[in-house]
Short mmCIF file of C-alpha atoms and ligand atoms in Angstrom, two decimals:
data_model
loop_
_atom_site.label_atom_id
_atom_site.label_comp_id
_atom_site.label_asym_id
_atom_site.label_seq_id
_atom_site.Cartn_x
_atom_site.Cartn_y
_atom_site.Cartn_z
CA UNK A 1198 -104.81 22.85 -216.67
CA UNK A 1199 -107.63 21.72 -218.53
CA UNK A 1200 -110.13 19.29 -218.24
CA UNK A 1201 -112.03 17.12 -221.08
CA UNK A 1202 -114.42 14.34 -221.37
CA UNK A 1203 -117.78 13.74 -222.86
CA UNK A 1204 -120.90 15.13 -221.42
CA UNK A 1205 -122.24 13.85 -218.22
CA UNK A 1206 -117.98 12.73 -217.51
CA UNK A 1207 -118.70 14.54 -214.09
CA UNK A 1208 -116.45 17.42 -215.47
CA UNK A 1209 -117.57 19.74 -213.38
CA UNK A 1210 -117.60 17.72 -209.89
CA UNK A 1211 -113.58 17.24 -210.91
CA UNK A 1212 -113.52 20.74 -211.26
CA UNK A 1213 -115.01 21.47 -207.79
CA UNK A 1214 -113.27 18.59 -206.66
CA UNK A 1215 -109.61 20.01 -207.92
CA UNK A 1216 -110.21 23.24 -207.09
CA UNK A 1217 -110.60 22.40 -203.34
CA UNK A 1218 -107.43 19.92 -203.41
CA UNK A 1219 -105.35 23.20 -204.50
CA UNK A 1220 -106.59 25.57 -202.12
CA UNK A 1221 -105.96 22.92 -199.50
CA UNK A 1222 -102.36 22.53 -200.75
CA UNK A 1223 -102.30 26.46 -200.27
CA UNK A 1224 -101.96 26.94 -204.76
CA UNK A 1225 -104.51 30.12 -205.81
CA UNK A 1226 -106.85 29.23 -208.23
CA UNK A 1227 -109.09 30.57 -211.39
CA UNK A 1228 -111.40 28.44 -213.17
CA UNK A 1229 -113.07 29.15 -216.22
CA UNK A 1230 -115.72 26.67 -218.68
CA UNK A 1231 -116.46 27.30 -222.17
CA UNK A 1232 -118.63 27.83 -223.74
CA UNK A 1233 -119.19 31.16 -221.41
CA UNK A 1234 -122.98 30.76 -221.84
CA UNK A 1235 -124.16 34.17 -220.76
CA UNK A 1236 -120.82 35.74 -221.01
CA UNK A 1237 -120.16 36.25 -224.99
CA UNK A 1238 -122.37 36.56 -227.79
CA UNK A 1239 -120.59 33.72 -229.56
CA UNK A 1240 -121.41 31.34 -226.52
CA UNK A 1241 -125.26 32.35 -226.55
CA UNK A 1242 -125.46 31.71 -230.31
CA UNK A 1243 -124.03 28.22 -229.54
CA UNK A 1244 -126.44 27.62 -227.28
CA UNK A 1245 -129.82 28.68 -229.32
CA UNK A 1246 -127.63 26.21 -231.77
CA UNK A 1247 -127.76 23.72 -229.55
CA UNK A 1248 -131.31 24.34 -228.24
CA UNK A 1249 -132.60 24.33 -231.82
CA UNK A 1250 -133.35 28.10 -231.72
CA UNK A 1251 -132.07 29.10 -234.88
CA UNK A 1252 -132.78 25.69 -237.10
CA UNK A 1253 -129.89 24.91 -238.56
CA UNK A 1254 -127.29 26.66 -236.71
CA UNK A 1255 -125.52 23.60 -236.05
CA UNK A 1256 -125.62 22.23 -239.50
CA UNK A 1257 -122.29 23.83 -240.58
CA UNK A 1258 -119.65 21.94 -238.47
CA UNK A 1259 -116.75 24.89 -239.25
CA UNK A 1260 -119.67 27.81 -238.76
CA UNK A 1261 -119.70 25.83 -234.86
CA UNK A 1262 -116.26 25.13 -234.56
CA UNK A 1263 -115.67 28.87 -235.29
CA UNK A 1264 -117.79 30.01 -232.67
CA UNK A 1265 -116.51 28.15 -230.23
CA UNK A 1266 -113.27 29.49 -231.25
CA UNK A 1267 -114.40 33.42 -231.24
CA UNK A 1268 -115.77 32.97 -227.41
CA UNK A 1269 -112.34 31.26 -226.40
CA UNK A 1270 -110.51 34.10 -228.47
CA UNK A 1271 -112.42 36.75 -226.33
CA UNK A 1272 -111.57 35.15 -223.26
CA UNK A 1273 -107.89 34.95 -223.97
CA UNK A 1274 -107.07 37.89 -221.91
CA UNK A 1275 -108.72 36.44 -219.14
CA UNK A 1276 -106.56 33.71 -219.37
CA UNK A 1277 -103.66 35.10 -219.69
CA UNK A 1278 -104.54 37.18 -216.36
CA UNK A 1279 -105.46 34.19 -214.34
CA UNK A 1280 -102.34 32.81 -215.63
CA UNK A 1281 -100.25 35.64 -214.06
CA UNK A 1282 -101.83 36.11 -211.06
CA UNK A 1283 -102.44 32.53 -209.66
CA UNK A 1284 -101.02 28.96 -209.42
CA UNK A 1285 -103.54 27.44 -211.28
CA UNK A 1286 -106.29 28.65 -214.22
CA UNK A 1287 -109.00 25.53 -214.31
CA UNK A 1288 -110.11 25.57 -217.92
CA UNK A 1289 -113.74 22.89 -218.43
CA UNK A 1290 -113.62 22.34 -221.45
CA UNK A 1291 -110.67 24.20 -223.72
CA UNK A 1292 -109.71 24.11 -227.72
CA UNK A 1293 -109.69 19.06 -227.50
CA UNK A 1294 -113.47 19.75 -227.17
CA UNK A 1295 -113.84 21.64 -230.02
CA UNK A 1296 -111.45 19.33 -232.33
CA UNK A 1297 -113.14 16.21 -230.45
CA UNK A 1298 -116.59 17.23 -230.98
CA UNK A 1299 -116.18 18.82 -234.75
CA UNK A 1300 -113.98 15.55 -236.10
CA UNK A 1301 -116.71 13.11 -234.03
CA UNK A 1302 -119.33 14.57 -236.39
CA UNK A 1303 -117.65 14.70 -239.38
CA UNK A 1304 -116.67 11.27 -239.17
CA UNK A 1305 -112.85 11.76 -238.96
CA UNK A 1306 -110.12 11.15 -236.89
CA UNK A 1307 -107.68 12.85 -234.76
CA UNK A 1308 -105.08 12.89 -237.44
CA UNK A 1309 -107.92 14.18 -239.87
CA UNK A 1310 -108.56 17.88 -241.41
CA UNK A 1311 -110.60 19.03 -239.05
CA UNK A 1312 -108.28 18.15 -235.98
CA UNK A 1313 -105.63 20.24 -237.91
CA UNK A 1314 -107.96 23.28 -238.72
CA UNK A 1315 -108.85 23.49 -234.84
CA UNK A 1316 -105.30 23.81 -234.31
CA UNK A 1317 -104.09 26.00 -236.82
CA UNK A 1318 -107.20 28.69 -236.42
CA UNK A 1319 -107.25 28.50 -232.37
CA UNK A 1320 -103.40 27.96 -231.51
CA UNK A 1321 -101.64 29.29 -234.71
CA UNK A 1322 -104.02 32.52 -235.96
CA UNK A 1323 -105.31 33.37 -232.42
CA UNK A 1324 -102.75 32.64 -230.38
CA UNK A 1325 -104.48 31.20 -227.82
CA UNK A 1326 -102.13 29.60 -224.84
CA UNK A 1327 -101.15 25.90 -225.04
CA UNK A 1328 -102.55 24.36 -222.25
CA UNK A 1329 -100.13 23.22 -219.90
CA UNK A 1330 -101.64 19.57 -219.08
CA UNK A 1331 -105.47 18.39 -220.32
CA UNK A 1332 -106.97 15.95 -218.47
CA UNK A 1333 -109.74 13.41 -220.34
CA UNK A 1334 -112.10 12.50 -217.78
CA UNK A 1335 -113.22 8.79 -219.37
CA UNK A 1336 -115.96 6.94 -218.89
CA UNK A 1337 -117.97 4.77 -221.00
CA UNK A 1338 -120.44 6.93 -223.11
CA UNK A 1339 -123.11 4.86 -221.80
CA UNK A 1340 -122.98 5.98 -218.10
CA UNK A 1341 -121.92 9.33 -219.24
CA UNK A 1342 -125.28 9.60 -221.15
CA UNK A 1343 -127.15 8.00 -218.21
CA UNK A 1344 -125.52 11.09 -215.86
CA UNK A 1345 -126.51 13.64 -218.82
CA UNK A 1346 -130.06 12.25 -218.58
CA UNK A 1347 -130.90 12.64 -214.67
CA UNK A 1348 -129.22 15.79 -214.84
CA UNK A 1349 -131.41 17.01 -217.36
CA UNK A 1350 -134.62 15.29 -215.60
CA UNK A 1351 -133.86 17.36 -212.16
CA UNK A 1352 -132.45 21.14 -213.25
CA UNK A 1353 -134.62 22.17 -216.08
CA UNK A 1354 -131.53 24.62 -217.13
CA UNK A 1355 -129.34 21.45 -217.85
CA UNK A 1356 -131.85 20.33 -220.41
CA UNK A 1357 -129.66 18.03 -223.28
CA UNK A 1358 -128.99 19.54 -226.23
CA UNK A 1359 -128.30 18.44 -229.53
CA UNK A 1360 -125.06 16.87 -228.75
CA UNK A 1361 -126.12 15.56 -225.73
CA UNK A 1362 -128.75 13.50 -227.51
CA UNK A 1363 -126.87 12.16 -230.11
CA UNK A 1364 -125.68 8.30 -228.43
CA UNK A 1365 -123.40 7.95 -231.55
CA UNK A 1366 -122.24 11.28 -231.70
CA UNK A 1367 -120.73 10.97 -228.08
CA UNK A 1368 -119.17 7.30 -228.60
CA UNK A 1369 -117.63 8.85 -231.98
CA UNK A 1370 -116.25 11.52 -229.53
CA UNK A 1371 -114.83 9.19 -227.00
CA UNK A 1372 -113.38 7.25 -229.51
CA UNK A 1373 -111.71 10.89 -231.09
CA UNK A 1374 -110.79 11.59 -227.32
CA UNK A 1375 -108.65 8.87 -227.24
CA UNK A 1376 -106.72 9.47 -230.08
CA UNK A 1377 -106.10 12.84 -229.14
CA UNK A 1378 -104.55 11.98 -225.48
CA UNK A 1379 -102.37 8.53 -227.19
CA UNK A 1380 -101.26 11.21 -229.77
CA UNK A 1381 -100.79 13.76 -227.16
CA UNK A 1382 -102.74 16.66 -229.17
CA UNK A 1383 -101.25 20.30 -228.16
CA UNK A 1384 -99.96 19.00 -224.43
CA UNK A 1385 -99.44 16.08 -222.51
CA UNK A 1386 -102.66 14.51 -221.31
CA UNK A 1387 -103.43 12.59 -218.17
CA UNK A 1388 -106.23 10.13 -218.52
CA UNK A 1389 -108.61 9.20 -215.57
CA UNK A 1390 -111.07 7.27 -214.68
CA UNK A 1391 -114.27 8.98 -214.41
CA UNK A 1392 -116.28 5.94 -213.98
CA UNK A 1393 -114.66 5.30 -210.59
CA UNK A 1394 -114.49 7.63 -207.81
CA UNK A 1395 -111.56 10.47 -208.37
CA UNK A 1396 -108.87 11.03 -205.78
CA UNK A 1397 -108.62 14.50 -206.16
CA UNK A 1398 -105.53 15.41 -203.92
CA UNK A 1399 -103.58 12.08 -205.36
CA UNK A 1400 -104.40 14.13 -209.22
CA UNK A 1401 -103.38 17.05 -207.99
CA UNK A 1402 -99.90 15.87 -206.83
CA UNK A 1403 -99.59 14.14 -209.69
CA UNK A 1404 -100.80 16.86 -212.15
CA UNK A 1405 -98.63 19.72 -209.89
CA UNK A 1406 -95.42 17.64 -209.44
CA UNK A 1407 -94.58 15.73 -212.04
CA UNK A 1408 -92.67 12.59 -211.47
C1 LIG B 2599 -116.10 24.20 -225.56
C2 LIG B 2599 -116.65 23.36 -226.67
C3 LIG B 2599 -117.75 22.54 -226.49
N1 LIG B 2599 -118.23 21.80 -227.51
C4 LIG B 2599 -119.46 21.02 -227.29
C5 LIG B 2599 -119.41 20.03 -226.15
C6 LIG B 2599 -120.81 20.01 -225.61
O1 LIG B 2599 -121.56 18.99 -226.27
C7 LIG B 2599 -121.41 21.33 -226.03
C8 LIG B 2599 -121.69 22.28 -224.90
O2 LIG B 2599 -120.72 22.20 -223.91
P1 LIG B 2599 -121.13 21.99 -222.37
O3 LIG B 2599 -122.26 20.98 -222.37
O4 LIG B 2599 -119.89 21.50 -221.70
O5 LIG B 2599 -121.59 23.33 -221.88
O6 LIG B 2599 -120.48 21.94 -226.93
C9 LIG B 2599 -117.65 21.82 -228.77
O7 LIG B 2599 -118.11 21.13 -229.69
N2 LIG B 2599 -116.56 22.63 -228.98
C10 LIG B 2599 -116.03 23.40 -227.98
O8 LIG B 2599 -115.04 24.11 -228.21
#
């Protein structure tokens, strides 16, 4: 199960949120977020990328979109074990961000080239899982900005990155967002309200038994 959304979507507080709503319905869970800052070497060059470590890093939208791609790659056997030994794996953030994020920038849409190089290079070549159900976490890239903004003004480790302080970039990326989930890119996607308050148990009965 994976969950999407633009920065400051409150992607993590769904992820807390779900993961509680499981265990109380007895399910094991495994979560996992990407990129696995501190955890791959790909992830830590995003994030001097991101941080404006290494200048222009982040110029070359593939050169990104293939990093994010090697850390996921890496972590595929992970998956794959949380997949066989519990109910659920939790996945923030999973191969939508990367084609949401890399088509935002380039100005194209979810039917575009870069959409379809995501796919073919993460799904096709390494063989990464389909996720099983994605979940796009929407609000209005407004408030998710304002969220991204306090958080950065009280943890100094949440500071925004590049992305982050991009405005058009991120309403670009809703927009890509929602082409993705009315197109349903890779899986079937479940879209919720972020902007309003989450009923996590009513999700996960929804998310857990279909229909
Ligand atoms: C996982 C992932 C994140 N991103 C972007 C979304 C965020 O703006 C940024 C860092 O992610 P994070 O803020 O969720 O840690 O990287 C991609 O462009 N492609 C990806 O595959």
């Amino acid at each position: 199960m994976v969950i999407e959304g633009l920065d400051g979507a409150g992607k993590r507080t769904l992820t807390d949120g779900l993961t509680k709503a499981l265990h109380d319905q007895g399910r094991t869970v495994t979560t996992l977020a990407f990129p696995r800052y501190g955890r791959s070497v790909h992830a830590d060059l995003i994030h001097e990328g991101l941080h404006r470590r290494h200048g222009d890093l982040t110029d070359s939208v593939y050169g990104m979109g293939l990093l994010y791609a090697l850390d996921r790659r890496e972590a595929a056997p992970e998956i794959r074990a949380g997949l066989d030994t519990h109910d659920v794996v939790l996945l923030d953030r999973y191969v939508a961000s990367n084609a949401a994020y890399g088509a935002a920038r380039l100005r194209q849409h979810a039917d575009g080239e870069f959409v379809r190089w995501v796919r073919e290079i993460e799904i096709d070549r390494f063989g990464l899982p389909l996720p099983d159900a994605q979940i796009l976490l929407r609000v209005p890239p407004a408030v998710a900005a304002q969220r991204a903004e306090q958080r950065a003004s009280t943890d100094a480790a949440r500071a925004k990155d590049a992305f982050e302080s991009d405005d058009d970039l991120q309403s670009r990326c809703a927009a890509v967002y929602d082409e993705l989930a009315a197109a349903s890119w890779l899986s079937g996607w479940h879209v919720v309200d972020g902007a309003a308050g989450v009923d996590h148990a009513a999700l996960v009965t929804r998310l857990v038994h279909p229909g």
